[in-house]
Short mmCIF file of C-alpha atoms and ligand atoms in Angstrom, two decimals:
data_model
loop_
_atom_site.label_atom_id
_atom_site.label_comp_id
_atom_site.label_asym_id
_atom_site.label_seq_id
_atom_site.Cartn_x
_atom_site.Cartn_y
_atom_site.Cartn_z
CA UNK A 2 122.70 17.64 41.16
CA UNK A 3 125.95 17.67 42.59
CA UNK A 4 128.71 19.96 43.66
CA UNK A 5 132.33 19.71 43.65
CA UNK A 6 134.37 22.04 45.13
CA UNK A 7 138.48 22.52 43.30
CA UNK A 8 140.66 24.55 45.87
CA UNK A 9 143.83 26.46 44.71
CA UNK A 10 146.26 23.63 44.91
CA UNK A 11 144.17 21.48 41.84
CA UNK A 12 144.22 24.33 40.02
CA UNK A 13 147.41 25.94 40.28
CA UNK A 14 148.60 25.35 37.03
CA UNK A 15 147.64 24.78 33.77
CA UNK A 16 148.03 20.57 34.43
CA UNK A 17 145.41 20.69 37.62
CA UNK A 18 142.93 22.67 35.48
CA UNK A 19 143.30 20.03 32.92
CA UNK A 20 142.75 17.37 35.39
CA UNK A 21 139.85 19.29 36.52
CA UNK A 22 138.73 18.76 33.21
CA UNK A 23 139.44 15.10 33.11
CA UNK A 24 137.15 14.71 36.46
CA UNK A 25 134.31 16.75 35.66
CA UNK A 26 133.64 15.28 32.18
CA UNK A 27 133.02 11.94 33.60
CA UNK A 28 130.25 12.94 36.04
CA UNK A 29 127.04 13.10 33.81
CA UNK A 30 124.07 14.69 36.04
CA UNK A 31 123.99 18.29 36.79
CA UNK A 32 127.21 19.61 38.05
CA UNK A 33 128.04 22.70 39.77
CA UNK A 34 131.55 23.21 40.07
CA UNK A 35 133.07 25.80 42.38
CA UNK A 36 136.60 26.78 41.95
CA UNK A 37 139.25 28.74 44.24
CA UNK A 38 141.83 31.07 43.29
CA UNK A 39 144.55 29.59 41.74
CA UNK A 40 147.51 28.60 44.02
CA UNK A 41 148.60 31.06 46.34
CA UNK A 42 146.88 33.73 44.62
CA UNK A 43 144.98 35.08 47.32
CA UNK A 44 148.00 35.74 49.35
CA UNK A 45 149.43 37.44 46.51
CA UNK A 46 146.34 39.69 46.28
CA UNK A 47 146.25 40.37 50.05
CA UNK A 48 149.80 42.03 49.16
CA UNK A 49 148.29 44.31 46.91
CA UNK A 50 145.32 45.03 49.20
CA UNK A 51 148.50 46.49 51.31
CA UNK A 52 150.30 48.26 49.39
CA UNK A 53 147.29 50.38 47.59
CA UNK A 54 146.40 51.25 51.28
CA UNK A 55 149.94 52.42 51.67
CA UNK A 56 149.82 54.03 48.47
CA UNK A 57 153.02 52.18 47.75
CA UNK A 58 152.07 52.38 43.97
CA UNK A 59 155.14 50.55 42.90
CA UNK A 60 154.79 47.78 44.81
CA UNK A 61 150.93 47.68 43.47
CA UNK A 62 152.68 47.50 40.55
CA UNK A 63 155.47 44.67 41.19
CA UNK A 64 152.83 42.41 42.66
CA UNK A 65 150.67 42.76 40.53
CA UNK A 66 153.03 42.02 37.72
CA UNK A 67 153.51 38.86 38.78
CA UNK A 68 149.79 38.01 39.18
CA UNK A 69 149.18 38.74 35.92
CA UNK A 70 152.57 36.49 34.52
CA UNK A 71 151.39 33.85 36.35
CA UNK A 72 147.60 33.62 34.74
CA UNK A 73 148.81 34.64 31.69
CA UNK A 74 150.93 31.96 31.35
CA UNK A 75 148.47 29.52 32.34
CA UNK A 76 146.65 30.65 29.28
CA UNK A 77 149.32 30.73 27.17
CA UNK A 78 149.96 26.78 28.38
CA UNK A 79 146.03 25.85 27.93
CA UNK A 80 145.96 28.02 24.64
CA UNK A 81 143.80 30.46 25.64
CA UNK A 82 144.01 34.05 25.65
CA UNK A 83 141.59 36.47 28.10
CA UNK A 84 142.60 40.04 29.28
CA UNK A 85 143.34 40.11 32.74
CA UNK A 86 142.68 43.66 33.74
CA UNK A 87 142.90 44.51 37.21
CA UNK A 88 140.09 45.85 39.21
CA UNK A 89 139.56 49.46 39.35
CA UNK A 90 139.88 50.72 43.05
CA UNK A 91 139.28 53.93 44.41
CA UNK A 92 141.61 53.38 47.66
CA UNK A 93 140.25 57.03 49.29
CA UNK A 94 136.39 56.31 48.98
CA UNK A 95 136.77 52.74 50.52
CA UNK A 96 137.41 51.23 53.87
CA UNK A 97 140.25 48.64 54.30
CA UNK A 98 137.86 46.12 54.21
CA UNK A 99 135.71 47.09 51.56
CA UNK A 100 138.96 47.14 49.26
CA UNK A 101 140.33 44.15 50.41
CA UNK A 102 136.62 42.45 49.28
CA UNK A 103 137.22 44.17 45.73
CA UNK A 104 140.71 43.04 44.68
CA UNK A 105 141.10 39.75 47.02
CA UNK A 106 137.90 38.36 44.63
CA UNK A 107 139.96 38.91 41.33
CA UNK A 108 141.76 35.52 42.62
CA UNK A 109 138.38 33.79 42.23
CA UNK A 110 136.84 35.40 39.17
CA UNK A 111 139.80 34.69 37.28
CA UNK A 112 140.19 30.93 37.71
CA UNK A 113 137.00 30.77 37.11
CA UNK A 114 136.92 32.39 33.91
CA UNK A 115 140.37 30.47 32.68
CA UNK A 116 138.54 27.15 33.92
CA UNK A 117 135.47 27.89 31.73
CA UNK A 118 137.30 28.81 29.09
CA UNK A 119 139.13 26.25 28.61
CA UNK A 120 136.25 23.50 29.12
CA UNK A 121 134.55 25.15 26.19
CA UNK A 122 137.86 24.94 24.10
CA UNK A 123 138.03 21.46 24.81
CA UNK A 124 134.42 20.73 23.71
CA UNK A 125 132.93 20.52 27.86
CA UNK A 126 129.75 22.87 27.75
CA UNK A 127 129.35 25.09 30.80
CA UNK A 128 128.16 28.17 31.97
CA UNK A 129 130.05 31.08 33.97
CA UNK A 130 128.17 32.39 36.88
CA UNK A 131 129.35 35.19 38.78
CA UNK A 132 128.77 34.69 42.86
CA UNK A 133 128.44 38.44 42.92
CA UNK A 134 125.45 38.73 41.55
CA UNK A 135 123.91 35.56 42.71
CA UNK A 136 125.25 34.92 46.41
CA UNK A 137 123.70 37.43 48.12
CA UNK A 138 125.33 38.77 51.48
CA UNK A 139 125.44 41.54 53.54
CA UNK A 140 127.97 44.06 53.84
CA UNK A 141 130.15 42.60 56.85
CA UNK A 142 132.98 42.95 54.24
CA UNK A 143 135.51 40.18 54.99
CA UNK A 144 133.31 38.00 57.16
CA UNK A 145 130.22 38.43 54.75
CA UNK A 146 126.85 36.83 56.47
CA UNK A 147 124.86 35.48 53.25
CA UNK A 148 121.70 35.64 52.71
CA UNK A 149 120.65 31.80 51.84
CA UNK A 150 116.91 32.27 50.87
CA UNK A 151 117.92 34.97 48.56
CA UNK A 152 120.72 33.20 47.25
CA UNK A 153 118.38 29.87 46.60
CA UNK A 154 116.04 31.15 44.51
CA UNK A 155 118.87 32.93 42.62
CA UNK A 156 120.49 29.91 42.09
CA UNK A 157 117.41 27.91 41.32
CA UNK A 158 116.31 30.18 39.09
CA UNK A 159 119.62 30.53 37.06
CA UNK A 160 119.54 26.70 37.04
CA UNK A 161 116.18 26.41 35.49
CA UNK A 162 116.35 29.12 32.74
CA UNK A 163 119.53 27.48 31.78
CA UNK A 164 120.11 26.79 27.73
CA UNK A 165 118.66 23.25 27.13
CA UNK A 166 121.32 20.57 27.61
CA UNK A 167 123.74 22.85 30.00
CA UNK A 168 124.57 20.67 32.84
CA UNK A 169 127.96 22.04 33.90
CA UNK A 170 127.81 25.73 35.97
CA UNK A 171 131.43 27.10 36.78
CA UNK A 172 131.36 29.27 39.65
CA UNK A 173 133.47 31.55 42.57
CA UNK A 174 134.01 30.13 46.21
CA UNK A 175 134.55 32.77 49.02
CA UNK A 176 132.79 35.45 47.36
CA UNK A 177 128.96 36.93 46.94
CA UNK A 178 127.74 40.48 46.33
CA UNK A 179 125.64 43.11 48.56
CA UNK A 180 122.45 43.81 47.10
CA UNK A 181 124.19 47.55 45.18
CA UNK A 182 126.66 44.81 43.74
CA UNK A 183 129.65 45.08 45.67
CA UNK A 184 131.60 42.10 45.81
CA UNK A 185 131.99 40.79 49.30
CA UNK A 186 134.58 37.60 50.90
CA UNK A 187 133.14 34.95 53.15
CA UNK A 188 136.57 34.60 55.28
CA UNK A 189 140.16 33.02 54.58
CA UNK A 190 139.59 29.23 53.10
CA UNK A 191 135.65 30.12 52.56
CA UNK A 192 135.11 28.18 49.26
CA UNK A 193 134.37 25.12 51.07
CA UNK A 194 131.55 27.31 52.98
CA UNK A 195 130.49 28.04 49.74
CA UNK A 196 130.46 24.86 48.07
CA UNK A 197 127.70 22.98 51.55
CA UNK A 198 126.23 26.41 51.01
CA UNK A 199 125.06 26.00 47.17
CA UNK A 200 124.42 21.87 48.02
CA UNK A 201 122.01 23.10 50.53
CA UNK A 202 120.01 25.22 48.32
CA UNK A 203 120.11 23.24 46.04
CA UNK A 204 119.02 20.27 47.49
CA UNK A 205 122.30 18.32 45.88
CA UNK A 206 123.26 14.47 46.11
CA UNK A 207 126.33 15.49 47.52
CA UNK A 208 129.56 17.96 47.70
CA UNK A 209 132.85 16.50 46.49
CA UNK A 210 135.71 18.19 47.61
CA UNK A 211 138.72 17.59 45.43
CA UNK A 212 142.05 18.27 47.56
CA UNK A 213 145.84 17.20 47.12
CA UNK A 214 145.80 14.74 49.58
CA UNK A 215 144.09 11.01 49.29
CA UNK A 216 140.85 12.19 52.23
CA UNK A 217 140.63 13.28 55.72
CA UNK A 218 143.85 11.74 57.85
CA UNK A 219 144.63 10.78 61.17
CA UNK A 220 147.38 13.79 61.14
CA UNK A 221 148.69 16.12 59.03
CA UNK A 222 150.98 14.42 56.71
CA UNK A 223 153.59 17.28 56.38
CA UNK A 224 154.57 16.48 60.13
CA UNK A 225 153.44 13.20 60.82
CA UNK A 226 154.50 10.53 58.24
CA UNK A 227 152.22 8.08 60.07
CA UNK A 228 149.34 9.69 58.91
CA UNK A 229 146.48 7.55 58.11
CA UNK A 230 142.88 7.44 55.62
CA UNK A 231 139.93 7.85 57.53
CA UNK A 232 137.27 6.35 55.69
CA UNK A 233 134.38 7.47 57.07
CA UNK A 234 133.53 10.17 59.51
CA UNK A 235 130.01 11.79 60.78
CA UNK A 236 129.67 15.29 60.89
CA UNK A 237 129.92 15.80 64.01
CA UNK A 238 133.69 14.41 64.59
CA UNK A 239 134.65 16.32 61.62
CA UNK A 240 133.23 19.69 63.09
CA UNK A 241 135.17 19.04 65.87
CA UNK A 242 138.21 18.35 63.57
CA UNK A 243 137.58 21.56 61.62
CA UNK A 244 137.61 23.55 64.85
CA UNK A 245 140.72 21.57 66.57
CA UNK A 246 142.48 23.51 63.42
CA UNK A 247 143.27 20.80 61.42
CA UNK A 248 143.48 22.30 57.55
CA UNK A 249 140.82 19.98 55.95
CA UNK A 250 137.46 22.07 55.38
CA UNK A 251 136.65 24.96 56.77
CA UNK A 252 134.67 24.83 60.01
CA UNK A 253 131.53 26.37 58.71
CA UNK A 254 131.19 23.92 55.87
CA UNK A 255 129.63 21.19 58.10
CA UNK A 256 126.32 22.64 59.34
CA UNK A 257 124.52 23.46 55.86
CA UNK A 258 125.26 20.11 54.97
CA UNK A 259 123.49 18.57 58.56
CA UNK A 260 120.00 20.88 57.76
CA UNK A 261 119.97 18.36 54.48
CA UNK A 262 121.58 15.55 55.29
CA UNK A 263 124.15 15.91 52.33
CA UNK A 264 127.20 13.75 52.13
CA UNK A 265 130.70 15.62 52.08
CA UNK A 266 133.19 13.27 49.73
CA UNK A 267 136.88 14.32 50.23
CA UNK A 268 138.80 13.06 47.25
CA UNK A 269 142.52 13.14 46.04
CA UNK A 270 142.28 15.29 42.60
CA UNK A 271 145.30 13.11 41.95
CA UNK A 272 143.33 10.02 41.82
CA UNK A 273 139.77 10.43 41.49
CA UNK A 274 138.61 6.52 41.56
CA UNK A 275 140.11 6.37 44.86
CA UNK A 276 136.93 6.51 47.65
CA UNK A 277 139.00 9.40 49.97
CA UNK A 278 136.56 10.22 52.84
CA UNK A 279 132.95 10.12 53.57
CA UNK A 280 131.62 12.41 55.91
CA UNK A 281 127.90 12.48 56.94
CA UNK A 282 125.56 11.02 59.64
CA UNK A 283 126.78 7.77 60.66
CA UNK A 284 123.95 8.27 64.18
CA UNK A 285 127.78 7.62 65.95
CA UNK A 286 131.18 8.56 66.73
CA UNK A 287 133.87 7.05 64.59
CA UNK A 288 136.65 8.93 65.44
CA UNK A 289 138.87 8.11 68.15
CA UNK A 290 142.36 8.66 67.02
CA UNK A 291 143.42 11.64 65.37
CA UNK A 292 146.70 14.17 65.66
CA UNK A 293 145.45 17.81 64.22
CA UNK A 294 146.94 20.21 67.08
CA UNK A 295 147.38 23.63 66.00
N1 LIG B 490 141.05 31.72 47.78
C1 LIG B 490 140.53 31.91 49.10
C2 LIG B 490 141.63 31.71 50.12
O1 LIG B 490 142.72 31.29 49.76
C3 LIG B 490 139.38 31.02 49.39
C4 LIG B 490 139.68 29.54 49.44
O2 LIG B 490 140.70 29.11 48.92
O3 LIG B 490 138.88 28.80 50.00
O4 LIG B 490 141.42 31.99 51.26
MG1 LIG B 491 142.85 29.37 48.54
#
């Protein structure tokens, strides 16, 4: 088993969810693939989270408008067609939080959905599994703690009663569900969380985390054009990288992946034979010159 992890940048438009399709078909084993909202979708959604607490109904409307263009013409590009309704809310009975938790997840649900979809047009069997019912967490809405014994035999069992000859599960990063169903977010960035946290119960080979640049680099390449590959990394110099601030994986992705010694592969999506970065337990520091301020 192994688990790859597509944020919103390799899936922003309908030529990164093909490519997503190029790179899963070639892995054979078991493959569980979990998938961000599409581009900048979240932020988008945040907006909306805003303006139904405002009760700035036209703006609800405006943004989410262009939500809906967007996926829809995704679709229309992969030849597809799904209804993208948006959630119903009840803005009055709900915290802040609580709302935020129920639109923000629409992001994640519907990549997911247009990325299944469109594998199964394209002849790549897979099944859709919703995080809501199977990542169990409590109801710290925003900043959900999950529950990872739950959530394991969940998953396990979802694995194993599986249709003969499925090998490919499409799932939601940065969300899971309280135990009356509500859907709940793990924090900004979360899906990598998400992705270490269904390798560990899972026991997988490894995560892969496909992102649109070629691994972990010295700096980040947007201000430092010197920016270099580093190859290999152990966990513990790329916790400390996650928490210096650098944008690479988010910091709670490393420790699920310590309790079972599981290698974290950080790939370009753009080139997926290149090696990117290895991060696991190397018994020593590699790192000694890196550039991530803040
Ligand atoms: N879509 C969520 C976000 O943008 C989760 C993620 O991308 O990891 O924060
Ligand atoms: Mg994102």
């Amino acid at each position: 088993m192994k688990v790859y992890k597509f944020g919103g940048a390799s899936v922003k438009d309908a030529d990164g969810i093909r490519n997503l399709k190029q790179i899963v078909s070639e892995q054979k084993g078991d493959l569980v693939v979990v998938v961000s909202a599409m581009g900048k979708t979240t932020n988008a959604l945040e907006r909306v989270v805003n303006a139904l607490w405002l009760r700035e109904y036209e703006q609800v409307e405006r943004e989410w408008q262009s939500i809906n263009n967007y996926h829809q013409s995704v679709c229309r590009e992969l030849n597809i067609s799904l209804p993208l309704e948006m959630p119903e809310t009840d803005v009055s009975s709900q915290s802040y939080d609580e709302l935020y938790d129920q639109v923000v997840s629409w992001g994640e649900i519907f990549s997911t959905r247009i990325v299944s979809r469109y594998l199964s047009l394209v002849g790549v069997d897979n099944e859709w599994k919703d995080m809501t019912e199977l990542l169990l967490t409590d109801d710290t809405f925003r900043q959900a703690h999950v529950d990872i014994a739950v959530s394991g035999r969940r998953w396990r069992k979802a694995i194993m009663s599986a249709e003969i000859g499925t090998h490919l599960w499409i799932t939601q990063g940065f969300i899971g569900g309280t135990n009356d169903g509500r859907r709940t977010t793990l924090g900004r960035e979360g899906s990598d969380y998400s992705a270490a946290l269904l390798a560990n119960m899972l026991h997988a080979d490894s995560v892969t985390i496909w992102k649109d640049v070629p691994g972990v680099l010295t700096a980040d390449p947007r201000k430092d054009r010197s920016a270099t590959l580093i190859k290999e990394l152990d966990y513990s110099d790329a916790t400390r990288l996650a928490e210096s601030g650098a944008q690479i994986i988010h910091k709670k992705t490393i420790e699920p992946l310590i309790e079972k010694d599981i290698p974290l592969y950080v790939k370009p999506f753009a080139n997926p034979q290149a090696a990117g970065t290895v991060i696991h337990s190397t018994k020593q520091r590699l790192l000694t010159q890196v550039n991530w301020g803040k």
